[in-house]
Amino acid sequence: MSNELIKQIFGLIKLNNKLIAVESPLQERVKLLTNLASECQRLDINCYLWTLEDDALQQLSTNEEGLSLQRVDQYQAIAKSRREHYFEILRFWKTTDLSGILILEGIFPWLGESTTDPDFFLTSEWIKSALINLKLYNCNANKTAILLGSNATVSSDIAPEVPTIVQQLPAIEEISSYLAQVLPDYSRSDIHATANASIGMYLADIGYGIRQAIANHEITPDELVEKLSAYKIELFKRIYNIQFLQPPSTPIGGLELIQQAFKTYKRLLSSLAKAYNLRLPKGILLIGPPGTGKSYSAKASSAQLGLPLIILEWGSFRSYGNLAEYKLKNLLALVDRINRVILYLDDFDKGFAGDDDLSKRLAGMLLTWMQERTSEVLIIASANNIQWLPPELTRSGRFDEIFKVDLPNYGERHSIFKIHLAKFDPRFRNGGDGYTEEEWKRLLKATQRCVGAEIQAIVERAAVSTFCEMFGDDVSPLQQLPSLEITLSALLAARQSMNPLAIREADRVESMRNIAALHGLPSSPIDSSIYSLGNVDIFG
């Protein structure tokens, strides 16, 4: 762990702060306590730990084996005889002749905003009052209480009395220094590659990931990077409920104007652009009906820019309730630390459907971060209903670019079909084509008002029906697989079995398209392909 956190804590103690809140993740707890006890020993200061779990006071010290805890009998005798309040430790620390640092672990739940539960409220108010009295009573004593927890949120009434320090995710230099100790045989370039794969994790997580990767056998540095990256993806899913994807190789059909914009953004990431004070847009908003390729565009931007992609379902934050702001704060800190990354806010509008205080507070946090951040993060958000978004989110300077992602035109549907057909039918790979121009015109006419997701489903259904026609139920493994050639009739049959959303919900989709057209720039140029509407006989 960096000494920066310890320096911050003792810096506040020197300024005579008697109450300090420290937010540190659980996995870093032992390391933090060890470093605190070690610094106290160096300065000849006593260091004590009280935990909510066992209501015991322990004196901390360090030795060659690490952290050592010794029970303080003086507190145990008083706590045993006075059981009327579980937080007797606060009375004890106020009056005891012991001095130094007292670490209180597990007290933060009672320090948050007020609750409707009367018993909890009374306990909470008592604890807040006891902490303030402790600060006043010990203003001239060599005593400091450190409130320690994973979420150091305190209510507005006592926040001015309790300065808060947050343990930040380690920077790449700190990770490299740590890796040099745990992987002494690695070269500088191997350490750098491993550190890059570890960015966004705490040192304790990195250590665990390394131990897990090399548990039973020796592995190469490249294999360790691969295993650490996989561990990080799984960890991010559990902690932040996000998908973290390395740049995919995603072909995209149509949306040329969006793709041109992505090429511009790539140039804005260069050091030359920085020299001219040019920057990425604050945010990009993609609006339009469901299934038109908004999520696909975000993946394509990741491929185009060569940046990892974080996919977050914005509406999911509402399910966290009182923890929503804490979760968002941690996520934005992660994004800042990773730095060069795309943050994709999927279904952004759904997070504001309730129009309640929580969604407004979350929007405020996001806006403040978007306005003040210095990291090179490209923010892309998608919305079906832009009218659900607060007006302050869509004004210039917030989401600088707004694109309307519409139903694909004839030329775009042709490109989308070829991308998906190439997954199954070799005739469509490497620029090949399996249909005549007339067959294409017939297919594109039949799939008018189908979106990209529906075209994918049509191709997949046609591939399944073709496979079932080619092979029976009991198929022995073949030495050489025959080609899966998907016919036009198979695609047309698959189309007949589907009712596209833009036809099924025509009024709603047209409303979305019209509103999107008012707010957004077109994402595609006018169709100039040979299959454009002007070149297709729509009457067959």
Coordinates of C-alpha atoms in Angstrom, one line a residue:
M1 CA 0.0 0.0 0.0
S2 CA 1.2 3.5 -0.8
N3 CA 2.3 5.6 2.2
E4 CA 0.2 8.4 0.8
L5 CA -2.9 7.3 2.8
I6 CA -0.9 7.1 6.0
K7 CA 0.7 10.5 5.3
Q8 CA -2.8 12.0 4.8
I9 CA -4.1 10.5 8.1
F10 CA -1.1 11.8 10.2
G11 CA -1.3 15.1 8.4
L12 CA -4.9 15.6 9.7
I13 CA -3.8 14.4 13.2
K14 CA -1.0 17.1 13.2
L15 CA -3.7 19.6 12.5
N16 CA -5.4 18.5 15.8
N17 CA -8.3 16.7 14.1
K18 CA -9.8 14.5 16.8
L19 CA -12.3 12.7 14.5
I20 CA -11.2 11.4 11.1
A21 CA -13.2 9.2 8.7
V22 CA -11.2 6.8 6.5
E23 CA -12.9 4.9 3.6
S24 CA -10.9 1.8 2.7
P25 CA -12.1 -1.5 1.0
L26 CA -12.3 -4.6 3.2
Q27 CA -9.6 -6.5 1.2
E28 CA -7.1 -3.8 2.1
R29 CA -8.0 -3.7 5.8
V30 CA -5.1 -5.8 7.2
K31 CA -2.5 -3.9 5.2
L32 CA -3.9 -0.6 6.3
L33 CA -4.0 -1.6 10.0
T34 CA -0.4 -2.9 9.8
N35 CA 0.8 0.3 8.2
L36 CA -1.0 2.4 10.7
A37 CA 0.3 0.4 13.7
S38 CA 3.8 0.5 12.2
E39 CA 3.8 4.3 11.8
C40 CA 2.4 4.7 15.4
Q41 CA 5.3 2.5 16.7
R42 CA 7.8 4.7 14.8
L43 CA 6.2 7.8 16.4
D44 CA 5.9 6.2 19.8
I45 CA 2.1 6.5 19.8
N46 CA -0.3 3.9 21.1
C47 CA -2.7 2.4 18.5
Y48 CA -6.0 0.7 19.5
L49 CA -8.7 -1.1 17.5
W50 CA -12.3 -1.5 18.4
T51 CA -14.6 -3.6 16.2
L52 CA -18.4 -3.7 16.2
E53 CA -18.4 -7.5 15.9
D54 CA -17.0 -8.4 19.4
D55 CA -17.0 -5.1 21.3
A56 CA -13.4 -5.7 22.3
L57 CA -10.6 -3.2 22.5
Q58 CA -7.2 -4.4 21.1
Q59 CA -3.9 -2.7 21.2
L60 CA -2.1 -2.9 17.8
S61 CA 1.6 -3.4 17.2
T62 CA 3.7 -5.0 14.5
N63 CA 6.5 -7.5 14.6
E64 CA 8.4 -9.6 12.1
E65 CA 5.3 -11.8 11.6
G66 CA 3.1 -8.8 10.8
L67 CA 0.2 -7.4 12.8
S68 CA -0.2 -8.2 16.5
L69 CA -3.3 -7.6 18.7
Q70 CA -3.4 -7.6 22.5
R71 CA -6.7 -7.2 24.4
V72 CA -7.0 -4.2 26.7
D73 CA -8.4 -5.6 30.0
Q74 CA -9.1 -2.1 31.3
Y75 CA -11.9 -1.7 28.7
Q76 CA -13.2 -5.2 29.0
A77 CA -13.8 -4.8 32.8
I78 CA -15.8 -1.6 32.2
A79 CA -17.7 -2.9 29.2
K80 CA -18.7 -6.0 31.1
S81 CA -20.1 -4.1 34.1
R82 CA -22.0 -1.5 31.9
R83 CA -23.9 -3.3 29.2
E84 CA -26.8 -0.8 28.8
H85 CA -25.3 0.5 25.6
Y86 CA -23.4 -1.4 23.0
F87 CA -21.3 1.7 22.1
E88 CA -19.7 2.0 25.5
I89 CA -16.4 2.5 23.8
L90 CA -17.3 6.1 23.0
R91 CA -17.8 6.9 26.7
F92 CA -14.7 5.0 27.6
W93 CA -12.4 6.8 25.1
K94 CA -13.7 10.2 26.3
T95 CA -12.7 9.7 29.9
T96 CA -9.9 7.1 29.8
D97 CA -6.3 8.0 30.7
L98 CA -5.2 6.0 27.6
S99 CA -4.0 8.1 24.7
G100 CA -3.0 7.7 21.1
I101 CA -5.2 6.6 18.1
L102 CA -8.4 4.6 18.5
I103 CA -9.7 3.0 15.3
L104 CA -13.5 2.4 15.3
E105 CA -14.5 -0.2 12.8
G106 CA -18.1 -0.7 11.7
I107 CA -19.8 2.5 13.0
F108 CA -20.7 4.1 9.7
P109 CA -24.2 2.6 9.3
W110 CA -25.3 4.8 12.2
L111 CA -23.7 8.0 10.7
G112 CA -25.6 8.1 7.5
E113 CA -28.7 10.2 6.7
S114 CA -31.8 9.9 9.0
T115 CA -34.0 6.8 8.9
T116 CA -37.7 6.2 9.7
D117 CA -36.9 3.4 12.2
P118 CA -37.3 5.1 15.7
D119 CA -34.8 2.8 17.6
F120 CA -32.2 3.1 14.9
F121 CA -32.7 6.9 14.8
L122 CA -32.2 7.2 18.5
T123 CA -29.1 5.1 18.5
S124 CA -27.8 7.1 15.5
E125 CA -28.4 10.4 17.2
W126 CA -26.7 9.2 20.4
I127 CA -23.6 8.1 18.5
K128 CA -23.3 11.3 16.6
S129 CA -23.7 13.3 19.8
A130 CA -21.2 11.1 21.6
L131 CA -18.6 11.6 18.8
I132 CA -19.0 15.4 18.9
N133 CA -18.7 15.4 22.7
L134 CA -15.6 13.2 22.4
K135 CA -14.1 15.7 20.0
L136 CA -14.9 18.6 22.4
Y137 CA -13.8 16.8 25.6
N138 CA -10.5 15.7 24.1
C139 CA -9.6 18.9 22.3
N140 CA -6.4 19.2 24.4
A141 CA -5.6 15.5 24.8
N142 CA -3.4 13.4 22.7
K143 CA -6.3 11.3 21.4
T144 CA -7.7 10.8 17.9
A145 CA -10.6 8.6 16.8
I146 CA -10.4 7.2 13.3
L147 CA -13.7 5.9 11.9
L148 CA -12.9 3.1 9.5
G149 CA -15.2 1.4 7.0
S150 CA -15.7 0.5 3.3
N151 CA -18.3 3.2 2.9
A152 CA -17.5 6.4 4.9
T153 CA -20.7 8.2 4.1
V154 CA -21.7 10.6 7.0
S155 CA -24.8 12.7 7.3
S156 CA -24.7 16.4 6.4
D157 CA -25.2 17.4 10.1
I158 CA -21.9 16.0 11.2
A159 CA -19.9 16.0 7.9
P160 CA -18.2 19.3 8.7
E161 CA -16.9 17.9 11.9
V162 CA -15.4 14.7 10.4
P163 CA -12.8 15.2 7.6
T164 CA -12.9 12.1 5.2
I165 CA -10.0 10.4 3.5
V166 CA -10.8 7.9 0.7
Q167 CA -8.2 5.2 -0.2
Q168 CA -7.9 5.6 -4.0
L169 CA -7.2 2.8 -6.4
P170 CA -3.4 2.4 -6.8
A171 CA -1.8 4.2 -9.8
I172 CA 0.2 2.2 -12.3
E173 CA 3.5 3.3 -10.6
E174 CA 2.4 1.9 -7.3
I175 CA 1.2 -1.3 -8.9
S176 CA 4.6 -1.7 -10.7
S177 CA 6.5 -1.2 -7.5
Y178 CA 4.3 -3.9 -5.8
L179 CA 4.7 -6.3 -8.7
A180 CA 8.5 -5.9 -8.6
Q181 CA 8.4 -7.3 -5.0
V182 CA 6.1 -10.2 -5.7
L183 CA 7.5 -11.1 -9.1
P184 CA 11.2 -10.5 -8.7
D185 CA 12.2 -12.6 -11.7
Y186 CA 10.1 -10.5 -14.1
S187 CA 11.7 -8.1 -16.6
R188 CA 10.7 -4.4 -16.6
S189 CA 8.6 -4.9 -19.7
D190 CA 6.8 -7.9 -18.2
I191 CA 6.1 -5.9 -15.0
H192 CA 4.7 -3.1 -17.1
A193 CA 2.4 -5.4 -19.1
T194 CA 1.2 -7.1 -15.9
A195 CA 0.6 -3.7 -14.2
N196 CA -1.4 -2.5 -17.2
A197 CA -3.6 -5.7 -16.9
S198 CA -4.0 -5.0 -13.1
I199 CA -5.0 -1.3 -13.3
G200 CA -8.4 -0.8 -11.6
M201 CA -7.7 -3.4 -8.9
Y202 CA -6.5 -2.9 -5.3
L203 CA -3.1 -4.4 -4.4
A204 CA -4.8 -7.1 -2.3
D205 CA -6.9 -8.1 -5.3
I206 CA -3.9 -8.2 -7.6
G207 CA -2.0 -10.3 -5.1
Y208 CA -4.9 -12.8 -4.9
G209 CA -5.3 -12.9 -8.7
I210 CA -1.5 -13.7 -9.0
R211 CA -1.7 -16.4 -6.4
Q212 CA -4.7 -17.9 -8.1
A213 CA -3.0 -17.9 -11.5
I214 CA 0.2 -19.6 -10.3
A215 CA -1.4 -21.8 -7.7
N216 CA -0.2 -25.2 -9.0
H217 CA 2.2 -24.6 -11.8
E218 CA 4.6 -22.2 -13.4
I219 CA 3.2 -19.9 -16.1
T220 CA 4.7 -17.4 -18.5
P221 CA 4.4 -13.6 -18.1
D222 CA 2.0 -13.5 -21.1
E223 CA -0.2 -16.3 -19.5
L224 CA -0.2 -14.3 -16.2
V225 CA -1.4 -11.2 -18.0
E226 CA -4.2 -13.2 -19.6
K227 CA -5.3 -14.8 -16.4
L228 CA -5.2 -11.5 -14.5
S229 CA -7.3 -9.8 -17.2
A230 CA -9.9 -12.6 -16.9
Y231 CA -9.9 -12.3 -13.1
K232 CA -10.3 -8.6 -13.3
I233 CA -13.3 -8.9 -15.7
E234 CA -15.0 -11.3 -13.2
L235 CA -14.1 -9.1 -10.2
F236 CA -15.6 -6.0 -11.9
K237 CA -18.8 -7.9 -12.6
R238 CA -19.1 -8.8 -9.0
I239 CA -18.2 -5.5 -7.4
Y240 CA -19.5 -2.9 -9.9
N241 CA -22.1 -5.0 -11.8
I242 CA -20.5 -3.9 -15.1
Q243 CA -19.1 -5.7 -18.2
F244 CA -15.5 -4.9 -19.0
L245 CA -14.5 -5.8 -22.5
Q246 CA -11.2 -5.6 -24.3
P247 CA -11.5 -4.0 -27.8
P248 CA -13.5 -6.5 -29.9
S249 CA -13.2 -7.0 -33.7
T250 CA -16.7 -5.8 -34.4
P251 CA -17.7 -5.2 -38.1
I252 CA -20.6 -2.7 -38.4
G253 CA -23.0 -2.4 -41.2
G254 CA -23.9 1.2 -42.1
L255 CA -23.9 4.2 -39.7
E256 CA -21.1 5.7 -41.7
L257 CA -21.4 9.1 -40.1
I258 CA -21.0 7.7 -36.6
Q259 CA -18.0 5.7 -37.8
Q260 CA -16.4 8.9 -39.2
A261 CA -16.9 10.5 -35.8
F262 CA -15.1 7.6 -34.1
K263 CA -12.2 8.1 -36.4
T264 CA -12.1 11.8 -35.4
Y265 CA -12.1 10.8 -31.7
K266 CA -9.2 8.5 -32.2
R267 CA -7.1 11.4 -33.6
L268 CA -8.2 13.5 -30.6
L269 CA -6.5 11.0 -28.3
S270 CA -3.1 11.7 -29.9
S271 CA -0.4 13.8 -28.2
L272 CA -0.5 16.2 -31.2
A273 CA -4.2 16.9 -30.5
K274 CA -3.3 17.6 -26.8
A275 CA -0.6 20.0 -27.9
Y276 CA -3.3 22.1 -29.6
N277 CA -5.6 21.8 -26.5
L278 CA -8.1 19.7 -28.4
R279 CA -10.1 17.1 -26.4
L280 CA -12.7 14.4 -26.7
P281 CA -16.3 15.4 -26.5
K282 CA -17.8 15.4 -22.9
G283 CA -20.3 12.8 -24.0
I284 CA -22.0 11.2 -27.0
L285 CA -25.7 10.3 -26.9
L286 CA -27.2 7.8 -29.3
I287 CA -31.0 8.0 -29.6
G288 CA -33.6 6.0 -31.5
P289 CA -35.8 2.9 -31.4
P290 CA -34.7 -0.4 -29.8
G291 CA -32.6 -2.7 -31.9
T292 CA -31.2 -0.1 -34.3
G293 CA -27.6 -0.7 -33.4
K294 CA -26.8 1.7 -30.5
S295 CA -25.1 -1.0 -28.3
Y296 CA -23.4 -2.4 -31.4
S297 CA -22.1 1.1 -32.2
A298 CA -20.5 1.4 -28.7
K299 CA -18.7 -1.9 -29.4
A300 CA -17.6 -0.7 -32.8
S301 CA -16.2 2.5 -31.2
S302 CA -14.1 0.3 -28.9
A303 CA -12.8 -1.6 -31.9
Q304 CA -12.1 1.6 -33.8
L305 CA -10.4 3.4 -31.0
G306 CA -8.6 0.4 -29.5
L307 CA -9.9 1.2 -26.1
P308 CA -11.5 -1.2 -23.5
L309 CA -15.3 -0.9 -23.1
I310 CA -17.2 -0.7 -19.8
I311 CA -20.9 -1.5 -20.3
L312 CA -23.2 -0.3 -17.5
E313 CA -26.9 -0.6 -17.3
W314 CA -27.7 2.9 -15.9
G315 CA -31.2 1.9 -14.7
S316 CA -29.6 -0.8 -12.5
F317 CA -28.3 1.9 -10.1
R318 CA -31.9 2.5 -8.9
S319 CA -32.0 -1.0 -7.4
Y320 CA -29.2 -0.1 -5.0
G321 CA -31.4 2.4 -3.0
N322 CA -29.4 4.3 -0.4
L323 CA -26.1 2.8 -1.7
A324 CA -26.6 4.0 -5.3
E325 CA -24.5 7.2 -4.9
Y326 CA -21.7 5.3 -3.1
K327 CA -21.7 2.7 -5.9
L328 CA -21.6 5.4 -8.6
K329 CA -18.8 7.3 -6.9
N330 CA -16.7 4.1 -6.8
L331 CA -17.5 3.3 -10.4
L332 CA -16.5 6.8 -11.6
A333 CA -13.3 6.5 -9.5
L334 CA -12.5 3.2 -11.3
V335 CA -13.2 4.7 -14.7
D336 CA -10.9 7.7 -13.9
R337 CA -8.1 5.4 -12.8
I338 CA -8.3 3.1 -15.9
N339 CA -8.3 6.4 -17.8
R340 CA -8.3 5.5 -21.5
V341 CA -11.6 3.6 -21.7
I342 CA -15.1 3.9 -23.1
L343 CA -17.9 4.1 -20.6
Y344 CA -21.1 3.0 -22.2
L345 CA -24.3 3.8 -20.3
D346 CA -26.9 1.4 -21.8
D347 CA -30.6 2.3 -21.6
F348 CA -29.6 5.6 -20.1
D349 CA -33.2 6.9 -20.2
K350 CA -34.6 4.1 -18.0
G351 CA -32.7 5.5 -15.0
F352 CA -34.8 8.6 -15.2
A353 CA -38.2 7.0 -15.8
G354 CA -39.2 7.4 -12.1
D355 CA -38.3 11.1 -12.0
D356 CA -37.5 10.8 -8.3
D357 CA -34.9 12.4 -6.0
L358 CA -32.5 9.4 -6.4
S359 CA -32.4 9.7 -10.2
K360 CA -31.8 13.4 -9.9
R361 CA -29.0 13.0 -7.4
L362 CA -27.3 10.4 -9.6
A363 CA -27.7 12.6 -12.7
G364 CA -26.1 15.4 -10.6
M365 CA -23.2 13.3 -9.6
L366 CA -22.6 12.2 -13.3
L367 CA -22.9 15.7 -14.6
T368 CA -20.4 17.0 -12.0
W369 CA -17.9 14.3 -12.9
M370 CA -18.4 14.8 -16.6
Q371 CA -17.7 18.5 -16.2
E372 CA -14.7 18.3 -13.9
R373 CA -12.9 15.1 -14.9
T374 CA -9.4 15.3 -16.5
S375 CA -9.2 11.6 -17.5
E376 CA -9.5 10.6 -21.2
V377 CA -12.7 8.7 -21.0
L378 CA -15.2 8.6 -23.9
I379 CA -18.7 8.5 -22.5
I380 CA -21.4 7.0 -24.8
A381 CA -25.0 6.8 -23.6
S382 CA -28.0 5.2 -25.5
A383 CA -31.6 6.2 -25.0
N384 CA -34.9 5.1 -26.7
N385 CA -36.9 8.0 -25.2
I386 CA -34.8 11.2 -25.0
Q387 CA -37.8 13.0 -23.5
W388 CA -37.3 11.1 -20.2
L389 CA -33.8 12.6 -19.8
P390 CA -33.5 15.8 -17.6
P391 CA -33.0 18.9 -19.9
E392 CA -29.7 19.7 -18.2
L393 CA -28.2 16.4 -19.5
T394 CA -28.9 17.2 -23.2
R395 CA -27.7 20.8 -23.3
S396 CA -24.4 21.6 -25.1
G397 CA -21.4 21.0 -23.0
R398 CA -22.8 17.8 -21.4
F399 CA -23.4 15.5 -24.3
D400 CA -21.7 17.4 -27.1
E401 CA -22.7 15.0 -29.8
I402 CA -26.2 13.5 -30.2
F403 CA -26.8 11.0 -33.0
K404 CA -30.1 9.7 -34.3
V405 CA -29.7 5.9 -34.9
D406 CA -32.6 5.1 -37.2
L407 CA -34.1 2.1 -38.9
P408 CA -31.5 0.8 -41.4
N409 CA -32.0 1.8 -45.0
Y410 CA -31.7 -0.6 -48.0
G411 CA -28.0 -0.3 -48.4
E412 CA -27.4 -0.7 -44.6
R413 CA -29.6 -3.8 -44.4
H414 CA -27.6 -5.3 -47.2
S415 CA -24.4 -4.7 -45.2
I416 CA -25.9 -6.1 -42.0
F417 CA -27.2 -9.2 -43.8
K418 CA -23.7 -9.9 -45.2
I419 CA -22.0 -9.5 -41.8
H420 CA -24.4 -12.1 -40.2
L421 CA -24.5 -14.4 -43.2
A422 CA -20.7 -14.6 -43.2
K423 CA -20.8 -16.2 -39.7
F424 CA -22.5 -19.3 -41.2
D425 CA -22.2 -19.3 -45.0
P426 CA -18.6 -19.2 -46.5
R427 CA -19.8 -17.6 -49.7
F428 CA -20.3 -14.3 -47.9
R429 CA -16.8 -14.1 -46.4
N430 CA -13.9 -12.0 -47.6
G431 CA -16.2 -9.7 -49.6
G432 CA -17.9 -12.6 -51.4
D433 CA -21.6 -12.8 -52.2
G434 CA -24.0 -15.7 -52.6
Y435 CA -27.1 -13.9 -54.1
T436 CA -27.9 -12.1 -57.4
E437 CA -28.9 -8.5 -57.4
E438 CA -32.5 -9.4 -58.0
E439 CA -32.5 -11.8 -55.0
W440 CA -31.1 -9.1 -52.8
K441 CA -33.7 -6.6 -53.9
R442 CA -36.4 -9.2 -53.1
L443 CA -34.9 -9.9 -49.6
L444 CA -34.4 -6.2 -48.8
K445 CA -37.9 -5.3 -49.8
A446 CA -39.3 -8.1 -47.6
T447 CA -37.3 -6.9 -44.6
Q448 CA -38.3 -3.2 -44.8
R449 CA -38.6 -1.7 -41.3
C450 CA -36.5 -4.6 -39.8
V451 CA -33.7 -3.4 -37.4
G452 CA -30.2 -4.8 -37.1
A453 CA -31.1 -7.1 -34.2
E454 CA -34.1 -8.5 -36.1
I455 CA -31.9 -9.1 -39.2
Q456 CA -29.5 -11.1 -37.0
A457 CA -32.4 -13.2 -35.7
I458 CA -33.6 -13.8 -39.2
V459 CA -30.2 -15.1 -40.4
E460 CA -29.8 -17.3 -37.3
R461 CA -33.2 -18.8 -37.8
A462 CA -32.5 -19.5 -41.4
A463 CA -29.1 -21.1 -40.5
V464 CA -30.9 -23.4 -38.0
S465 CA -33.5 -24.5 -40.5
T466 CA -30.8 -25.0 -43.2
F467 CA -28.8 -27.2 -40.8
C468 CA -31.8 -29.3 -39.9
E469 CA -32.6 -29.9 -43.6
M470 CA -29.0 -31.0 -44.2
F471 CA -28.6 -33.4 -41.3
G472 CA -30.9 -35.8 -39.5
D473 CA -31.1 -36.4 -35.8
D474 CA -28.3 -38.9 -35.5
V475 CA -25.3 -37.4 -37.2
S476 CA -21.9 -39.1 -36.8
P477 CA -18.9 -36.8 -36.7
L478 CA -17.8 -35.9 -40.3
Q479 CA -14.2 -35.7 -41.5
Q480 CA -15.0 -32.7 -43.7
L481 CA -18.0 -30.4 -43.0
P482 CA -20.1 -29.5 -46.0
S483 CA -20.8 -25.8 -46.4
L484 CA -23.9 -24.4 -44.8
E485 CA -25.4 -22.5 -47.7
I486 CA -28.4 -20.4 -46.6
T487 CA -30.9 -19.9 -49.4
L488 CA -33.0 -16.8 -50.1
S489 CA -36.2 -18.9 -49.4
A490 CA -34.9 -19.9 -45.9
L491 CA -34.4 -16.2 -45.1
L492 CA -37.8 -15.2 -46.4
A493 CA -39.4 -18.0 -44.4
A494 CA -37.6 -16.8 -41.3
R495 CA -38.8 -13.3 -42.0
Q496 CA -42.4 -14.5 -42.3
S497 CA -42.2 -16.0 -38.8
M498 CA -41.3 -12.7 -37.3
N499 CA -43.3 -9.5 -36.7
P500 CA -40.8 -6.6 -36.5
L501 CA -41.2 -4.1 -33.7
A502 CA -41.4 -1.1 -36.1
I503 CA -44.6 -2.8 -37.6
R504 CA -45.9 -4.3 -34.4
E505 CA -45.5 -1.0 -32.4
A506 CA -45.7 1.4 -35.4
D507 CA -47.1 4.4 -33.5
R508 CA -44.6 4.2 -30.7
V509 CA -41.6 3.6 -32.9
E510 CA -42.5 6.5 -35.3
S511 CA -42.9 8.8 -32.2
M512 CA -39.3 7.8 -31.1
R513 CA -38.0 8.4 -34.6
N514 CA -39.6 11.8 -34.9
I515 CA -38.4 13.0 -31.5
A516 CA -34.9 11.6 -32.3
A517 CA -34.8 13.5 -35.6
L518 CA -35.6 16.8 -33.8
H519 CA -32.6 16.3 -31.3
G520 CA -30.0 14.3 -33.1
L521 CA -27.6 14.4 -36.1
P522 CA -28.1 11.7 -38.7
S523 CA -25.9 8.6 -38.2
S524 CA -26.1 7.6 -41.8
P525 CA -25.8 9.5 -45.1
I526 CA -28.5 9.3 -47.7
D527 CA -28.6 5.8 -49.2
S528 CA -26.6 5.8 -52.4
S529 CA -26.3 2.0 -52.8
I530 CA -27.7 0.2 -55.8
Y531 CA -30.4 -1.1 -53.5
S532 CA -31.6 2.3 -52.4
L533 CA -35.4 2.9 -52.4
G534 CA -35.2 4.7 -55.7
N535 CA -33.7 1.7 -57.3
V536 CA -36.1 -0.9 -55.9
D537 CA -39.5 -1.6 -57.3
I538 CA -41.5 -1.6 -54.1
F539 CA -44.5 -3.1 -55.9
G540 CA -42.5 -6.2 -56.9

